Coordinates of C-alpha atoms and ligand atoms in Angstrom, one line a residue:
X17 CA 0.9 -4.2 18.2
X18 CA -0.9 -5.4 15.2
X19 CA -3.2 -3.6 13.6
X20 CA -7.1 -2.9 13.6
X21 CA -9.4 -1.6 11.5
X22 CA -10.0 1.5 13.7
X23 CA -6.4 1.6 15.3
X24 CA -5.4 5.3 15.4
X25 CA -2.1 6.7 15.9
X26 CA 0.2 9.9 16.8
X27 CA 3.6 10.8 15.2
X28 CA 5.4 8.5 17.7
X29 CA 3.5 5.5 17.5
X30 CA 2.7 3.0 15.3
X31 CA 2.6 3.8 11.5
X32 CA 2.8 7.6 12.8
X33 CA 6.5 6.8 14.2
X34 CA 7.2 5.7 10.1
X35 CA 6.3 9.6 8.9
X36 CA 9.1 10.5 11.8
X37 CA 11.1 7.9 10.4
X38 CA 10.8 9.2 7.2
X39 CA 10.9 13.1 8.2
X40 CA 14.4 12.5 10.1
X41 CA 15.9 11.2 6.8
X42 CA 14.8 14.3 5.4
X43 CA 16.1 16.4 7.5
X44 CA 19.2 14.3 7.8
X45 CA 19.3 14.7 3.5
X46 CA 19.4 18.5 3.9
X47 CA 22.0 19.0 6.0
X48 CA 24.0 17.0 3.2
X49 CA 22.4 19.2 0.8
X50 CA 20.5 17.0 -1.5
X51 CA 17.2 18.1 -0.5
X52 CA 15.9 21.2 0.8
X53 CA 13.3 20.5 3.4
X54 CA 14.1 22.8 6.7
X55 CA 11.0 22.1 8.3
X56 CA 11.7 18.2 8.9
X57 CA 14.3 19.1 11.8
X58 CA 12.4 20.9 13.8
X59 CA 8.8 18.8 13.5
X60 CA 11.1 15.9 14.3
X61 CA 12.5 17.8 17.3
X62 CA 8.9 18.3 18.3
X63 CA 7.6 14.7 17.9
X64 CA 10.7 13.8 21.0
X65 CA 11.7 10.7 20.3
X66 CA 15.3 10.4 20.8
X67 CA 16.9 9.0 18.3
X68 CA 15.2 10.6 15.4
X69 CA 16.4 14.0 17.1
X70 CA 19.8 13.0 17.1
X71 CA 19.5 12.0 13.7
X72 CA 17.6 14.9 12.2
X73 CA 20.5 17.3 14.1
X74 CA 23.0 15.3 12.7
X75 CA 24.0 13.4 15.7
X76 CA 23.4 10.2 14.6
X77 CA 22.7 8.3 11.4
X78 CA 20.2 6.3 10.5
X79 CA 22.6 3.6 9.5
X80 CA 23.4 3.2 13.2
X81 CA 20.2 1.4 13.6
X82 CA 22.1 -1.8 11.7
X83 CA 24.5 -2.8 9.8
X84 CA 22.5 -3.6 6.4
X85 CA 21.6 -2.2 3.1
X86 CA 18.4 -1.1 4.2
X87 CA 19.7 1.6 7.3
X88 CA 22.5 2.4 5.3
X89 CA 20.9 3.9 2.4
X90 CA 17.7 5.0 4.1
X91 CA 18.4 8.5 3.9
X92 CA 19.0 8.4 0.3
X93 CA 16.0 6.3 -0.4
X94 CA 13.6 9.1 1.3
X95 CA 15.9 12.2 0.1
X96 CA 15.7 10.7 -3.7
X97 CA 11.9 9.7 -3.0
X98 CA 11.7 13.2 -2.0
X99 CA 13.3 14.9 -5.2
X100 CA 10.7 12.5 -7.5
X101 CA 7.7 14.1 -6.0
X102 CA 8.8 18.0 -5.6
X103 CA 9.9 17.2 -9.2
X104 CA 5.7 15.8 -10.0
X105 CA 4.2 18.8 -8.4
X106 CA 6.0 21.5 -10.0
X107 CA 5.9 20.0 -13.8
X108 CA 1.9 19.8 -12.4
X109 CA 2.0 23.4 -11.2
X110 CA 3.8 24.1 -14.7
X111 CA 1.0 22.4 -16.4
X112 CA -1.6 24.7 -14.6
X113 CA -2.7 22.1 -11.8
X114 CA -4.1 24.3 -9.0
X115 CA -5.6 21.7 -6.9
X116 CA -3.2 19.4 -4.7
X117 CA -4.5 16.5 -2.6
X118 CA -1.3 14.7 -0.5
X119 CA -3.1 11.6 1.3
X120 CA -1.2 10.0 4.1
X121 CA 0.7 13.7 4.6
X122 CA 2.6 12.6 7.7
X123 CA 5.3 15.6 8.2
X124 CA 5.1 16.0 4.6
X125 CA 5.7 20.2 4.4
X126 CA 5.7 21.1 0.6
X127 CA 2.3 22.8 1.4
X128 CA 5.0 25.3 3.1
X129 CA 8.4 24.4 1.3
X130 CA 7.2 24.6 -2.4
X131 CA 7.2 27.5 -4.5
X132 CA 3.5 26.7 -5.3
X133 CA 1.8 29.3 -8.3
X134 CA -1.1 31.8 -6.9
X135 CA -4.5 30.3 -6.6
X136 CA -3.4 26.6 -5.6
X137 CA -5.1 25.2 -2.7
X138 CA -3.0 22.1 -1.2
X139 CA -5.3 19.6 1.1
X140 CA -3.6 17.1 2.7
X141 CA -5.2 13.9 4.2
X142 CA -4.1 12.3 7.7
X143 CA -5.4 10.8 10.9
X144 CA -6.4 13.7 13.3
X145 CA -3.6 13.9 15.5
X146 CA -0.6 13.9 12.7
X147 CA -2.7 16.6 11.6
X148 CA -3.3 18.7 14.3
X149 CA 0.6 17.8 15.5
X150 CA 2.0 19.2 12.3
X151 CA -0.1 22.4 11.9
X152 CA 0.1 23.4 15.3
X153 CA 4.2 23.0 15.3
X154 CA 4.8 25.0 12.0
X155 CA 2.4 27.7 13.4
X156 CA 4.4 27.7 16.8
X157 CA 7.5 28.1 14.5
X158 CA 6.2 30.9 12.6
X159 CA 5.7 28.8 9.1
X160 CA 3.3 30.3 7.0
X161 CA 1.5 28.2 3.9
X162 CA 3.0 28.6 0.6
X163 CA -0.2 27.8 -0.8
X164 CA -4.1 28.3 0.5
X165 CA -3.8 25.0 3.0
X166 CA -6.5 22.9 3.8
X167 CA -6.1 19.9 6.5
X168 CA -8.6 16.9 6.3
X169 CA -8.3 15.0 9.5
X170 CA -9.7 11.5 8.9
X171 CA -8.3 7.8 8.5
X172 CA -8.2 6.8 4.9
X173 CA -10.2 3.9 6.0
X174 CA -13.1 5.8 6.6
X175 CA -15.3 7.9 3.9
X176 CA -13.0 10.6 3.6
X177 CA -13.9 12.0 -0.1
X178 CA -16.7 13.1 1.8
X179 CA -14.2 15.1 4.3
X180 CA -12.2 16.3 1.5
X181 CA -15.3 17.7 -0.7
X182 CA -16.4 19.7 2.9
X183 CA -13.4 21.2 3.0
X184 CA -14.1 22.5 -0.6
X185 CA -12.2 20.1 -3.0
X186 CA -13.9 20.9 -6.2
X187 CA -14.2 18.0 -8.0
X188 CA -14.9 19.5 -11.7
X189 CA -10.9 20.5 -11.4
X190 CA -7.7 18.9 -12.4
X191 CA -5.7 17.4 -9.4
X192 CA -2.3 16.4 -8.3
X193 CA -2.7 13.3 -6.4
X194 CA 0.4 11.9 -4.0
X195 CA 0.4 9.6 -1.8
X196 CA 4.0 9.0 -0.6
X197 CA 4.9 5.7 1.8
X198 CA 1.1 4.8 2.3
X199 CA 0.4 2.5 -0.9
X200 CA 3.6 -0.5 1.3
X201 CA 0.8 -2.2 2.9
X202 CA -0.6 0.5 5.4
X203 CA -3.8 0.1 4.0
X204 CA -6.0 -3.1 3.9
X205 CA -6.2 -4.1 0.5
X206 CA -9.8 -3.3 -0.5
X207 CA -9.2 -0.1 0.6
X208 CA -6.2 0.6 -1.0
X209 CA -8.3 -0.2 -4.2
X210 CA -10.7 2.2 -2.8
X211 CA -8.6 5.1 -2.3
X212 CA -7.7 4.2 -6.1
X213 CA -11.2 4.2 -6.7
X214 CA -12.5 7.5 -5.2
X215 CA -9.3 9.6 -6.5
X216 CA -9.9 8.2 -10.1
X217 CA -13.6 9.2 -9.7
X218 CA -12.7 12.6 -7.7
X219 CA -10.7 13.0 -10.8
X220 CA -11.1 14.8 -14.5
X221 CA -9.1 14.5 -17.2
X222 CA -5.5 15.8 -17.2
X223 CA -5.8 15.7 -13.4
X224 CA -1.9 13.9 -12.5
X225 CA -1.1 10.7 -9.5
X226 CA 1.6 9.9 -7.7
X227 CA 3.0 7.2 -5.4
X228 CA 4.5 4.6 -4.4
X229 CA 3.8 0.8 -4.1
X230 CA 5.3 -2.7 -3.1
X231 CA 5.7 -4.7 0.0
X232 CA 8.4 -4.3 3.0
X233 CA 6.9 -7.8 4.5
X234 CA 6.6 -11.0 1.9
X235 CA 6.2 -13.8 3.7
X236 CA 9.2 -15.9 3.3
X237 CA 11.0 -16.9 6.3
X238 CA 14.0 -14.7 5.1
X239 CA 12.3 -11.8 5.0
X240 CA 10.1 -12.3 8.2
X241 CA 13.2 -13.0 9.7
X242 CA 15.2 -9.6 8.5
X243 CA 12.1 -8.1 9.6
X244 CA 12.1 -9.5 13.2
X245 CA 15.6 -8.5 13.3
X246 CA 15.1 -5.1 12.4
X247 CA 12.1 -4.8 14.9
X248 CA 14.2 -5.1 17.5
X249 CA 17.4 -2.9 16.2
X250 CA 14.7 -0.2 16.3
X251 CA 13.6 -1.3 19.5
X252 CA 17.4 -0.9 21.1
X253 CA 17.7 2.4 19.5
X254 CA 13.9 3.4 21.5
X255 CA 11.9 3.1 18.8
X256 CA 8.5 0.9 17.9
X257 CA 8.8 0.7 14.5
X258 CA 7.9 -3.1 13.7
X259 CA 7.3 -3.9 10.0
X260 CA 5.7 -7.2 9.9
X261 CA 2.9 -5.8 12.9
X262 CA 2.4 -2.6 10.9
X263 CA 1.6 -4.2 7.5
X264 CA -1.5 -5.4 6.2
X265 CA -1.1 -9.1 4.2
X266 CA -3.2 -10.3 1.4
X267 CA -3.4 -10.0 -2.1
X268 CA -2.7 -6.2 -3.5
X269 CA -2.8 -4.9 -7.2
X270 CA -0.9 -4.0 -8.8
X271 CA -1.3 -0.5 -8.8
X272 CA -0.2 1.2 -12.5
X273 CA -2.4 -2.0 -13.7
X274 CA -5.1 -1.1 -11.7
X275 CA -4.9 2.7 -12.7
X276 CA -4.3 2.0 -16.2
X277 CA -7.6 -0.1 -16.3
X278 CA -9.6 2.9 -14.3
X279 CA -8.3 5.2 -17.6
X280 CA -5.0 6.6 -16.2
X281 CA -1.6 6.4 -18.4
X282 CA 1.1 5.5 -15.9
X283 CA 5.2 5.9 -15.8
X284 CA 6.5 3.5 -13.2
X285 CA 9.7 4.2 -11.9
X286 CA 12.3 2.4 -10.0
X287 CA 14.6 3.4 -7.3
X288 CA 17.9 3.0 -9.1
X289 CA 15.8 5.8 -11.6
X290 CA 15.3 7.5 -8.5
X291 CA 18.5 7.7 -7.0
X292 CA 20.4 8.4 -10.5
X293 CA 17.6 11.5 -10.8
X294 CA 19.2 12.6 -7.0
X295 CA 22.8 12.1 -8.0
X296 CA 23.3 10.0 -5.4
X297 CA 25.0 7.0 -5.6
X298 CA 23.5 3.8 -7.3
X299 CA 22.3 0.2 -5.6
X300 CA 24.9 -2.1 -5.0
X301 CA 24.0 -5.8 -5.7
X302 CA 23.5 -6.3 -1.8
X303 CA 21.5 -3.4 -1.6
X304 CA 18.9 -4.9 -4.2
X305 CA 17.7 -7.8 -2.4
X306 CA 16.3 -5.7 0.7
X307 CA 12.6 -4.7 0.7
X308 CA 13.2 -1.0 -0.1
X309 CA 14.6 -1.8 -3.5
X310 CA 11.3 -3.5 -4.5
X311 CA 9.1 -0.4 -3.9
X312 CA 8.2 1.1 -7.4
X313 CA 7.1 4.2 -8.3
X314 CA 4.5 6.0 -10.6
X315 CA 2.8 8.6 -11.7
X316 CA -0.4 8.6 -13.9
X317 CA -2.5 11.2 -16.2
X318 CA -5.7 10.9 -16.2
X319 CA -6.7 10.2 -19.7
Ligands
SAM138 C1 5.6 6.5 6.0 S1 4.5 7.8 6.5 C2 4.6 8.9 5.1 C3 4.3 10.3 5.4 C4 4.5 11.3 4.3 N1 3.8 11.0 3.1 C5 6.0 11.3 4.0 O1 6.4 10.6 3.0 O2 6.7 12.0 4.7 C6 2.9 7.1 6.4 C7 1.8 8.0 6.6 O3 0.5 7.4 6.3 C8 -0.4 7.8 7.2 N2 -1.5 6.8 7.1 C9 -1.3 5.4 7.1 N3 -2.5 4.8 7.1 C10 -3.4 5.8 7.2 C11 -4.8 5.8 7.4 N4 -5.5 4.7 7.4 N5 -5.5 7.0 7.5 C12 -4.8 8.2 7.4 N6 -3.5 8.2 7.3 C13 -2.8 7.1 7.2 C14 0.3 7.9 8.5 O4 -0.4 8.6 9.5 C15 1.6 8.5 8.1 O5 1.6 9.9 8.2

């Protein structure tokens, strides 16, 4: 279904069904012992969708879903993606960053996974139900917090600085910023600028940003077509993941330019860097004309 401007979502529909996408890979990534995230099998066991438990048990592979660059290195994609980020919030912790705001958390669980240093408080930023799913399945499993936790339920459309500041974000501190998978045309453009907006102003000097950016869905016919096609592979496989009718169109910024003009420095990133960073192995010419490969990556300091 395409989307609305106050279309809401749980982890096994619409742009919720992407952060089980993304948690299976993970889960799939630590059994091969590149990452180490052993809450994403069992949150994707809880969400029920079929194929993503086969996958997160090691059952299936996500490559099953079609025969293309994009399924086959999917795993690796969201295991290196995954590496880049732990790697950003521990050179933050390192730095003395005690404040962590992870927008768009999905089944994200460093708030449990990372070693995080006493006296950091991790909020993390989600539609209600992802965050009520996620909290009340790691509780059920025992999980405790590695850090002093503190969920935000709200869309990212709405005012949610707001939210966050209630639930006692202290402004007057340096952050670590992430938001991983959210900045690929989940958000409307203006507000996308917005959430650039309000974390630059929510935001003092030496506070840290991190994310990613790009577009799964330009609009050329090849690429609307691959999409379509890769609609309904997910579709055979029992799962509603459709790219083109989860994506906002229009214009975006580009987002280091945008940062760097709001008085952030930026280090863009690509995923060749990525992968290389992960050991695993590099893009293959075939690989680097599907949409994943044009995702970039960056953090920012905020000057
Ligand atoms: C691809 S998933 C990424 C999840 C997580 N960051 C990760 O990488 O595992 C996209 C996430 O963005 C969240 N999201 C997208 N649009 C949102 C909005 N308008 N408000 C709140 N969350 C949103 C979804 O609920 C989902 O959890």
């Amino acid at each position: 279904m395409a989307r609305t401007d106050d279309d809401t979502w749980d982890l096994a529909t619409s742009v919720g069904s992407t952060a089980t996408m993304v948690a299976a890979a993970r889960a799939a990534a630590t059994r091969r012992g590149v990452i180490n995230d052993p809450f994403a099998e069992p949150l994707v066991r809880a969400v029920g969708l079929d194929f993503f438990t086969r996958v997160a048990e090691g059952e299936a592979d996500l490559a099953e879903v079609a025969d293309d660059a994009w399924f086959r290195r999917m795993t690796d994609v969201f295991a290196a993606r995954a590496r880049y980020y732990d790697d950003f919030f521990n050179s933050a912790s390192a730095a003395g960053v005690r404040q962590v705001v992870i927008v768009a958390s999905g089944l994200d669980s460093r708030a449990y996974r990372l070693s995080w240093p006493a006296g950091t408080t991790v909020y993390e930023v989600d539609q209600p139900e992802v965050i009520k799913f996620k909290t009340s399945t790691l509780a059920r499993l025992g999980a405790a917090p590695t850090a002093d936790l503190r969920t935000v339920s709200i869309d990212l459309r709405q005012d949610w600085p707001t939210a966050l500041q209630a639930a006692g974000f202290d402004a007057s501190l340096p952050t670590a910023w992430n938001a991983e998978g959210l900045m690929i045309g989940f958000l409307p453009p203006d507000a996308q600028d917005r959430l650039l907006d309000n974390i630059t102003a929510l935001s003092v000097p030496a506070s840290r940003f991190a994310g990613d950016y790009g577009t799964m869905t330009d609009q050329s016919a090849a690429t609307q077509q691959q999409m379509a096609a890769q609609a309904d592979h997910w579709r055979e496989h029992g799962i509603d993941i459709d790219p083109v009718d989860l994506s906002y169109t229009g214009e975006y910024h580009d987002v280091p330019k945008y940062l760097q003009a709001k008085g952030w420095d930026t280090v863009g990133t690509t995923l060749t860097d990525l992968l290389g960073a992960a050991r695993l192995p590099p893009l293959q010419d075939e690989d680097l004309g599907v949409a994943p490969a044009s995702i970039l990556y960056v953090t920012a300091t905020r000057r």
